[in-house]
Amino acid sequence: SLLMEKVPVTLKSTIESIDEVVTVPAGTFKSCVKVKGIGTTKKNLGAFMGVATINVEHYSWYAPGVGSIKSIIKEKSNHLMVGSGEVTLQLESFKK
């Protein structure tokens, strides 16, 4: 999203924890699974601007019986014109 266009990036994901306690607006959830994904992609910005390298970290938490409750996506680039950014998504409510 830093480039304001879709640029594919492959993430290598690992389970970091299976017993996280996570609080989001929908409540506090126990025994959550935390998954971390990391990846890198390159984007050619043209002859005058060169190539941007973008590093992505994606953290997701999943609650038993609910599913995805929180995600954090962090993007960092080595290019001044691209910059960095972070997005957090959280579950607001759900019905049992």
CSV table of N, CA, C and O in Angstrom, one decimal, residues 1-93:
chain,number,residue,atom,x,y,z
A,1,SER,N,0.8,-1.2,0.0
A,1,SER,CA,0.0,0.0,0.0
A,1,SER,C,0.9,1.3,0.0
A,1,SER,O,0.4,2.3,-0.3
A,2,LEU,N,2.1,1.2,0.3
A,2,LEU,CA,3.0,2.3,0.3
A,2,LEU,C,3.1,3.0,-1.0
A,2,LEU,O,3.3,4.2,-1.2
A,3,LEU,N,3.0,2.1,-2.1
A,3,LEU,CA,3.1,2.6,-3.4
A,3,LEU,C,1.8,3.1,-4.0
A,3,LEU,O,1.7,3.5,-5.2
A,4,MET,N,0.7,2.9,-3.3
A,4,MET,CA,-0.6,3.3,-3.7
A,4,MET,C,-1.0,2.4,-5.0
A,4,MET,O,-1.8,2.9,-5.8
A,5,GLU,N,-0.5,1.3,-5.1
A,5,GLU,CA,-0.9,0.3,-6.1
A,5,GLU,C,-0.6,-1.1,-5.5
A,5,GLU,O,0.1,-1.3,-4.6
A,6,LYS,N,-1.1,-2.1,-6.2
A,6,LYS,CA,-0.9,-3.5,-5.7
A,6,LYS,C,0.4,-4.0,-6.2
A,6,LYS,O,0.7,-4.0,-7.4
A,7,VAL,N,1.2,-4.4,-5.3
A,7,VAL,CA,2.5,-5.0,-5.6
A,7,VAL,C,2.6,-6.3,-4.8
A,7,VAL,O,2.5,-6.3,-3.6
A,8,PRO,N,2.7,-7.4,-5.5
A,8,PRO,CA,2.7,-8.7,-4.8
A,8,PRO,C,4.0,-8.9,-3.9
A,8,PRO,O,5.0,-8.5,-4.3
A,9,VAL,N,3.8,-9.5,-2.8
A,9,VAL,CA,4.9,-9.9,-1.9
A,9,VAL,C,4.5,-11.3,-1.3
A,9,VAL,O,3.4,-11.5,-0.8
A,10,THR,N,5.5,-12.1,-1.3
A,10,THR,CA,5.3,-13.5,-0.7
A,10,THR,C,5.8,-13.4,0.7
A,10,THR,O,6.9,-12.9,1.0
A,11,LEU,N,5.0,-13.8,1.7
A,11,LEU,CA,5.3,-13.9,3.1
A,11,LEU,C,5.6,-15.3,3.5
A,11,LEU,O,5.0,-16.2,3.2
A,12,LYS,N,6.7,-15.4,4.4
A,12,LYS,CA,7.0,-16.7,5.0
A,12,LYS,C,6.4,-16.5,6.4
A,12,LYS,O,6.8,-15.7,7.2
A,13,SER,N,5.4,-17.4,6.7
A,13,SER,CA,4.7,-17.3,8.0
A,13,SER,C,5.1,-18.4,8.9
A,13,SER,O,5.3,-19.5,8.5
A,14,THR,N,5.1,-18.0,10.2
A,14,THR,CA,5.4,-19.0,11.3
A,14,THR,C,4.4,-18.7,12.4
A,14,THR,O,4.0,-17.6,12.7
A,15,ILE,N,4.1,-19.7,13.2
A,15,ILE,CA,3.3,-19.6,14.4
A,15,ILE,C,4.3,-19.2,15.5
A,15,ILE,O,5.2,-20.0,15.8
A,16,GLU,N,4.0,-18.1,16.1
A,16,GLU,CA,4.9,-17.6,17.2
A,16,GLU,C,4.4,-18.0,18.5
A,16,GLU,O,5.2,-18.1,19.5
A,17,SER,N,3.1,-18.2,18.7
A,17,SER,CA,2.5,-18.5,20.0
A,17,SER,C,1.2,-19.1,19.8
A,17,SER,O,0.5,-18.8,18.9
A,18,ILE,N,0.8,-20.0,20.8
A,18,ILE,CA,-0.6,-20.6,20.8
A,18,ILE,C,-1.3,-20.2,22.0
A,18,ILE,O,-2.4,-20.8,22.3
A,19,ASP,N,-0.8,-19.3,22.8
A,19,ASP,CA,-1.5,-19.0,24.1
A,19,ASP,C,-1.5,-17.5,24.4
A,19,ASP,O,-1.4,-17.1,25.6
A,20,GLU,N,-1.7,-16.7,23.4
A,20,GLU,CA,-1.7,-15.2,23.6
A,20,GLU,C,-3.1,-14.8,24.2
A,20,GLU,O,-4.1,-15.4,23.9
A,21,VAL,N,-3.0,-13.8,25.0
A,21,VAL,CA,-4.2,-13.1,25.5
A,21,VAL,C,-4.3,-11.8,24.8
A,21,VAL,O,-3.3,-11.0,24.8
A,22,VAL,N,-5.4,-11.6,24.0
A,22,VAL,CA,-5.5,-10.4,23.2
A,22,VAL,C,-6.8,-9.6,23.5
A,22,VAL,O,-7.8,-10.2,23.6
A,23,THR,N,-6.6,-8.3,23.7
A,23,THR,CA,-7.8,-7.5,23.9
A,23,THR,C,-8.0,-6.5,22.7
A,23,THR,O,-7.1,-5.9,22.3
A,24,VAL,N,-9.2,-6.6,22.2
A,24,VAL,CA,-9.6,-5.7,21.1
A,24,VAL,C,-11.0,-5.2,21.5
A,24,VAL,O,-11.5,-5.5,22.5
A,25,PRO,N,-11.5,-4.2,20.7
A,25,PRO,CA,-12.8,-3.6,21.1
A,25,PRO,C,-13.9,-4.7,21.3
A,25,PRO,O,-14.8,-4.4,22.1
A,26,ALA,N,-13.9,-5.8,20.7
A,26,ALA,CA,-14.9,-6.9,20.9
A,26,ALA,C,-14.7,-7.7,22.2
A,26,ALA,O,-15.6,-8.4,22.5
A,27,GLY,N,-13.6,-7.5,22.9
A,27,GLY,CA,-13.4,-8.1,24.2
A,27,GLY,C,-12.0,-8.7,24.3
A,27,GLY,O,-11.1,-8.4,23.5
A,28,THR,N,-11.8,-9.5,25.4
A,28,THR,CA,-10.5,-10.1,25.6
A,28,THR,C,-10.6,-11.6,25.3
A,28,THR,O,-11.6,-12.3,25.7
A,29,PHE,N,-9.7,-12.1,24.5
A,29,PHE,CA,-9.7,-13.5,24.1
A,29,PHE,C,-8.4,-14.2,24.6
A,29,PHE,O,-7.3,-13.6,24.5
A,30,LYS,N,-8.6,-15.4,25.1
A,30,LYS,CA,-7.5,-16.2,25.6
A,30,LYS,C,-7.2,-17.3,24.6
A,30,LYS,O,-8.0,-17.7,23.7
A,31,SER,N,-6.0,-17.9,24.8
A,31,SER,CA,-5.6,-19.1,23.9
A,31,SER,C,-5.5,-18.7,22.5
A,31,SER,O,-5.8,-19.6,21.6
A,32,CYS,N,-5.1,-17.5,22.1
A,32,CYS,CA,-5.1,-17.1,20.7
A,32,CYS,C,-3.8,-17.5,20.1
A,32,CYS,O,-2.7,-17.7,20.7
A,33,VAL,N,-3.9,-17.8,18.8
A,33,VAL,CA,-2.7,-18.2,18.0
A,33,VAL,C,-2.2,-16.9,17.4
A,33,VAL,O,-2.9,-16.1,16.8
A,34,LYS,N,-0.9,-16.7,17.5
A,34,LYS,CA,-0.2,-15.5,16.9
A,34,LYS,C,0.6,-16.0,15.7
A,34,LYS,O,1.5,-16.9,15.9
A,35,VAL,N,0.4,-15.4,14.5
A,35,VAL,CA,1.1,-15.8,13.3
A,35,VAL,C,1.9,-14.6,12.8
A,35,VAL,O,1.4,-13.5,12.7
A,36,LYS,N,3.2,-14.8,12.5
A,36,LYS,CA,4.0,-13.7,12.0
A,36,LYS,C,4.4,-14.1,10.6
A,36,LYS,O,4.9,-15.2,10.3
A,37,GLY,N,4.2,-13.1,9.7
A,37,GLY,CA,4.6,-13.3,8.3
A,37,GLY,C,5.6,-12.2,7.9
A,37,GLY,O,5.4,-11.1,8.3
A,38,ILE,N,6.7,-12.6,7.2
A,38,ILE,CA,7.7,-11.6,6.8
A,38,ILE,C,8.0,-11.8,5.3
A,38,ILE,O,8.0,-13.0,4.8
A,39,GLY,N,8.3,-10.7,4.6
A,39,GLY,CA,8.6,-10.8,3.2
A,39,GLY,C,9.2,-9.6,2.7
A,39,GLY,O,9.1,-8.5,3.3
A,40,THR,N,9.8,-9.6,1.5
A,40,THR,CA,10.4,-8.5,0.9
A,40,THR,C,10.0,-8.5,-0.6
A,40,THR,O,10.0,-9.6,-1.2
A,41,THR,N,9.8,-7.3,-1.2
A,41,THR,CA,9.6,-7.2,-2.6
A,41,THR,C,10.3,-6.0,-3.1
A,41,THR,O,10.8,-5.1,-2.3
A,42,LYS,N,10.5,-5.9,-4.4
A,42,LYS,CA,11.2,-4.8,-5.0
A,42,LYS,C,10.2,-4.2,-6.1
A,42,LYS,O,9.5,-4.9,-6.7
A,43,LYS,N,10.3,-2.9,-6.3
A,43,LYS,CA,9.5,-2.2,-7.2
A,43,LYS,C,10.3,-1.2,-8.0
A,43,LYS,O,11.0,-0.3,-7.4
A,44,ASN,N,10.4,-1.4,-9.3
A,44,ASN,CA,11.1,-0.4,-10.1
A,44,ASN,C,10.3,0.8,-10.3
A,44,ASN,O,9.1,0.8,-10.8
A,45,LEU,N,10.8,2.0,-9.8
A,45,LEU,CA,10.1,3.2,-9.9
A,45,LEU,C,10.4,4.1,-11.1
A,45,LEU,O,9.9,5.2,-11.2
A,46,GLY,N,11.2,3.6,-12.0
A,46,GLY,CA,11.5,4.3,-13.2
A,46,GLY,C,13.0,4.6,-13.3
A,46,GLY,O,13.7,4.5,-12.3
A,47,ALA,N,13.4,5.1,-14.4
A,47,ALA,CA,14.9,5.3,-14.7
A,47,ALA,C,15.5,6.4,-13.7
A,47,ALA,O,16.6,6.2,-13.3
A,48,PHE,N,14.7,7.4,-13.3
A,48,PHE,CA,15.2,8.4,-12.5
A,48,PHE,C,15.1,8.2,-11.0
A,48,PHE,O,15.9,8.7,-10.2
A,49,MET,N,14.2,7.3,-10.6
A,49,MET,CA,14.0,7.1,-9.2
A,49,MET,C,14.5,5.8,-8.7
A,49,MET,O,14.7,5.6,-7.5
A,50,GLY,N,14.9,4.9,-9.6
A,50,GLY,CA,15.5,3.6,-9.2
A,50,GLY,C,14.5,2.6,-8.7
A,50,GLY,O,13.4,2.6,-9.0
A,51,VAL,N,15.0,1.7,-7.8
A,51,VAL,CA,14.3,0.5,-7.3
A,51,VAL,C,14.1,0.7,-5.8
A,51,VAL,O,15.0,1.0,-5.1
A,52,ALA,N,12.8,0.5,-5.4
A,52,ALA,CA,12.5,0.5,-4.0
A,52,ALA,C,12.4,-0.9,-3.5
A,52,ALA,O,11.8,-1.8,-4.1
A,53,THR,N,13.1,-1.2,-2.3
A,53,THR,CA,12.9,-2.5,-1.6
A,53,THR,C,11.9,-2.2,-0.5
A,53,THR,O,12.1,-1.3,0.3
A,54,ILE,N,10.9,-3.1,-0.4
A,54,ILE,CA,9.9,-2.9,0.6
A,54,ILE,C,9.9,-4.2,1.5
A,54,ILE,O,9.7,-5.3,1.0
A,55,ASN,N,10.1,-4.0,2.8
A,55,ASN,CA,10.0,-5.1,3.8
A,55,ASN,C,8.6,-5.1,4.4
A,55,ASN,O,8.2,-4.0,4.9
A,56,VAL,N,8.0,-6.2,4.5
A,56,VAL,CA,6.7,-6.3,5.1
A,56,VAL,C,6.7,-7.3,6.3
A,56,VAL,O,7.3,-8.4,6.2
A,57,GLU,N,6.1,-6.9,7.4
A,57,GLU,CA,5.8,-7.7,8.6
A,57,GLU,C,4.3,-7.8,8.8
A,57,GLU,O,3.7,-6.7,8.8
A,58,HIS,N,3.8,-8.9,8.9
A,58,HIS,CA,2.3,-9.1,9.1
A,58,HIS,C,2.1,-10.0,10.3
A,58,HIS,O,2.5,-11.1,10.3
A,59,TYR,N,1.4,-9.4,11.3
A,59,TYR,CA,1.1,-10.2,12.5
A,59,TYR,C,-0.4,-10.4,12.6
A,59,TYR,O,-1.2,-9.4,12.3
A,60,SER,N,-0.8,-11.6,12.8
A,60,SER,CA,-2.3,-11.9,12.9
A,60,SER,C,-2.5,-12.7,14.2
A,60,SER,O,-1.7,-13.6,14.6
A,61,TRP,N,-3.7,-12.5,14.8
A,61,TRP,CA,-4.1,-13.2,16.0
A,61,TRP,C,-5.4,-13.9,15.7
A,61,TRP,O,-6.3,-13.2,15.2
A,62,TYR,N,-5.6,-15.1,16.1
A,62,TYR,CA,-6.8,-15.9,15.9
A,62,TYR,C,-7.3,-16.5,17.2
A,62,TYR,O,-6.5,-17.1,17.9
A,63,ALA,N,-8.6,-16.2,17.5
A,63,ALA,CA,-9.2,-16.7,18.7
A,63,ALA,C,-10.0,-18.0,18.5
A,63,ALA,O,-10.7,-18.1,17.4
A,64,PRO,N,-9.9,-19.0,19.4
A,64,PRO,CA,-10.7,-20.2,19.2
A,64,PRO,C,-12.2,-19.9,19.1
A,64,PRO,O,-12.7,-19.1,19.9
A,65,GLY,N,-12.8,-20.5,18.2
A,65,GLY,CA,-14.3,-20.3,18.0
A,65,GLY,C,-14.7,-19.0,17.4
A,65,GLY,O,-15.9,-18.7,17.2
A,66,VAL,N,-13.7,-18.1,17.1
A,66,VAL,CA,-14.0,-16.8,16.6
A,66,VAL,C,-13.4,-16.6,15.2
A,66,VAL,O,-14.0,-16.1,14.3
A,67,GLY,N,-12.1,-16.9,15.2
A,67,GLY,CA,-11.3,-16.6,13.9
A,67,GLY,C,-10.4,-15.4,14.1
A,67,GLY,O,-9.9,-15.1,15.2
A,68,SER,N,-10.2,-14.7,13.0
A,68,SER,CA,-9.2,-13.5,13.1
A,68,SER,C,-9.8,-12.4,13.9
A,68,SER,O,-10.9,-12.0,13.7
A,69,ILE,N,-9.0,-12.0,14.9
A,69,ILE,CA,-9.5,-10.9,15.8
A,69,ILE,C,-8.6,-9.6,15.7
A,69,ILE,O,-9.0,-8.5,16.0
A,70,LYS,N,-7.3,-9.8,15.2
A,70,LYS,CA,-6.4,-8.6,15.1
A,70,LYS,C,-5.4,-8.9,14.0
A,70,LYS,O,-4.9,-10.0,13.9
A,71,SER,N,-5.0,-7.9,13.3
A,71,SER,CA,-3.9,-7.9,12.3
A,71,SER,C,-3.1,-6.6,12.4
A,71,SER,O,-3.7,-5.6,12.5
A,72,ILE,N,-1.8,-6.7,12.3
A,72,ILE,CA,-1.0,-5.5,12.1
A,72,ILE,C,-0.1,-5.8,10.9
A,72,ILE,O,0.6,-6.8,10.8
A,73,ILE,N,-0.1,-4.8,10.0
A,73,ILE,CA,0.7,-4.9,8.8
A,73,ILE,C,1.7,-3.7,8.8
A,73,ILE,O,1.3,-2.6,8.9
A,74,LYS,N,3.0,-4.0,8.8
A,74,LYS,CA,4.0,-3.0,8.8
A,74,LYS,C,4.8,-3.1,7.5
A,74,LYS,O,5.2,-4.1,7.1
A,75,GLU,N,5.0,-1.9,6.8
A,75,GLU,CA,5.7,-1.8,5.6
A,75,GLU,C,6.8,-0.8,5.8
A,75,GLU,O,6.5,0.3,6.2
A,76,LYS,N,8.0,-1.1,5.4
A,76,LYS,CA,9.2,-0.2,5.4
A,76,LYS,C,9.9,-0.3,4.1
A,76,LYS,O,10.1,-1.4,3.5
A,77,SER,N,10.4,0.9,3.6
A,77,SER,CA,11.1,0.9,2.4
A,77,SER,C,12.4,1.6,2.6
A,77,SER,O,12.6,2.5,3.4
A,78,ASN,N,13.4,1.3,1.7
A,78,ASN,CA,14.7,2.0,1.7
A,78,ASN,C,14.6,3.2,0.8
A,78,ASN,O,15.6,3.9,0.8
A,79,HIS,N,13.5,3.5,0.2
A,79,HIS,CA,13.4,4.6,-0.7
A,79,HIS,C,12.7,5.8,-0.1
A,79,HIS,O,11.6,5.6,0.4
A,80,LEU,N,13.2,7.0,-0.2
A,80,LEU,CA,12.6,8.2,0.4
A,80,LEU,C,11.2,8.5,-0.2
A,80,LEU,O,10.4,9.0,0.6
A,81,MET,N,11.0,8.2,-1.4
A,81,MET,CA,9.7,8.5,-2.0
A,81,MET,C,8.6,7.5,-1.6
A,81,MET,O,7.5,7.8,-1.8
A,82,VAL,N,9.0,6.4,-1.1
A,82,VAL,CA,8.0,5.4,-0.7
A,82,VAL,C,7.7,5.4,0.8
A,82,VAL,O,6.6,5.4,1.2
A,83,GLY,N,8.7,5.5,1.6
A,83,GLY,CA,8.5,5.7,3.1
A,83,GLY,C,8.1,4.4,3.8
A,83,GLY,O,8.4,3.3,3.4
A,84,SER,N,7.4,4.5,4.9
A,84,SER,CA,6.9,3.4,5.7
A,84,SER,C,5.5,3.7,6.1
A,84,SER,O,5.0,4.8,6.1
A,85,GLY,N,4.8,2.6,6.6
A,85,GLY,CA,3.5,2.7,7.1
A,85,GLY,C,3.1,1.5,7.9
A,85,GLY,O,3.8,0.5,7.9
A,86,GLU,N,2.0,1.7,8.6
A,86,GLU,CA,1.5,0.6,9.5
A,86,GLU,C,-0.1,0.7,9.5
A,86,GLU,O,-0.6,1.8,9.6
A,87,VAL,N,-0.7,-0.5,9.5
A,87,VAL,CA,-2.2,-0.6,9.5
A,87,VAL,C,-2.5,-1.6,10.6
A,87,VAL,O,-1.9,-2.7,10.6
A,88,THR,N,-3.5,-1.3,11.4
A,88,THR,CA,-4.0,-2.2,12.4
A,88,THR,C,-5.4,-2.5,12.2
A,88,THR,O,-6.2,-1.5,12.1
A,89,LEU,N,-5.8,-3.7,12.2
A,89,LEU,CA,-7.2,-4.1,12.0
A,89,LEU,C,-7.6,-4.9,13.3
A,89,LEU,O,-6.9,-5.8,13.7
A,90,GLN,N,-8.8,-4.5,13.9
A,90,GLN,CA,-9.2,-5.2,15.1
A,90,GLN,C,-10.7,-5.5,15.0
A,90,GLN,O,-11.5,-4.8,14.4
A,91,LEU,N,-11.1,-6.6,15.6
A,91,LEU,CA,-12.5,-7.0,15.7
A,91,LEU,C,-13.3,-6.1,16.6
A,91,LEU,O,-12.9,-5.9,17.7
A,92,GLU,N,-14.3,-5.5,16.1
A,92,GLU,CA,-15.1,-4.5,16.8
A,92,GLU,C,-16.2,-5.2,17.7
A,92,GLU,O,-16.5,-4.9,18.8
A,93,SER,N,-16.8,-6.3,17.1
A,93,SER,CA,-17.9,-7.0,17.8
A,93,SER,C,-18.1,-8.3,17.1
A,93,SER,O,-17.7,-8.5,15.9
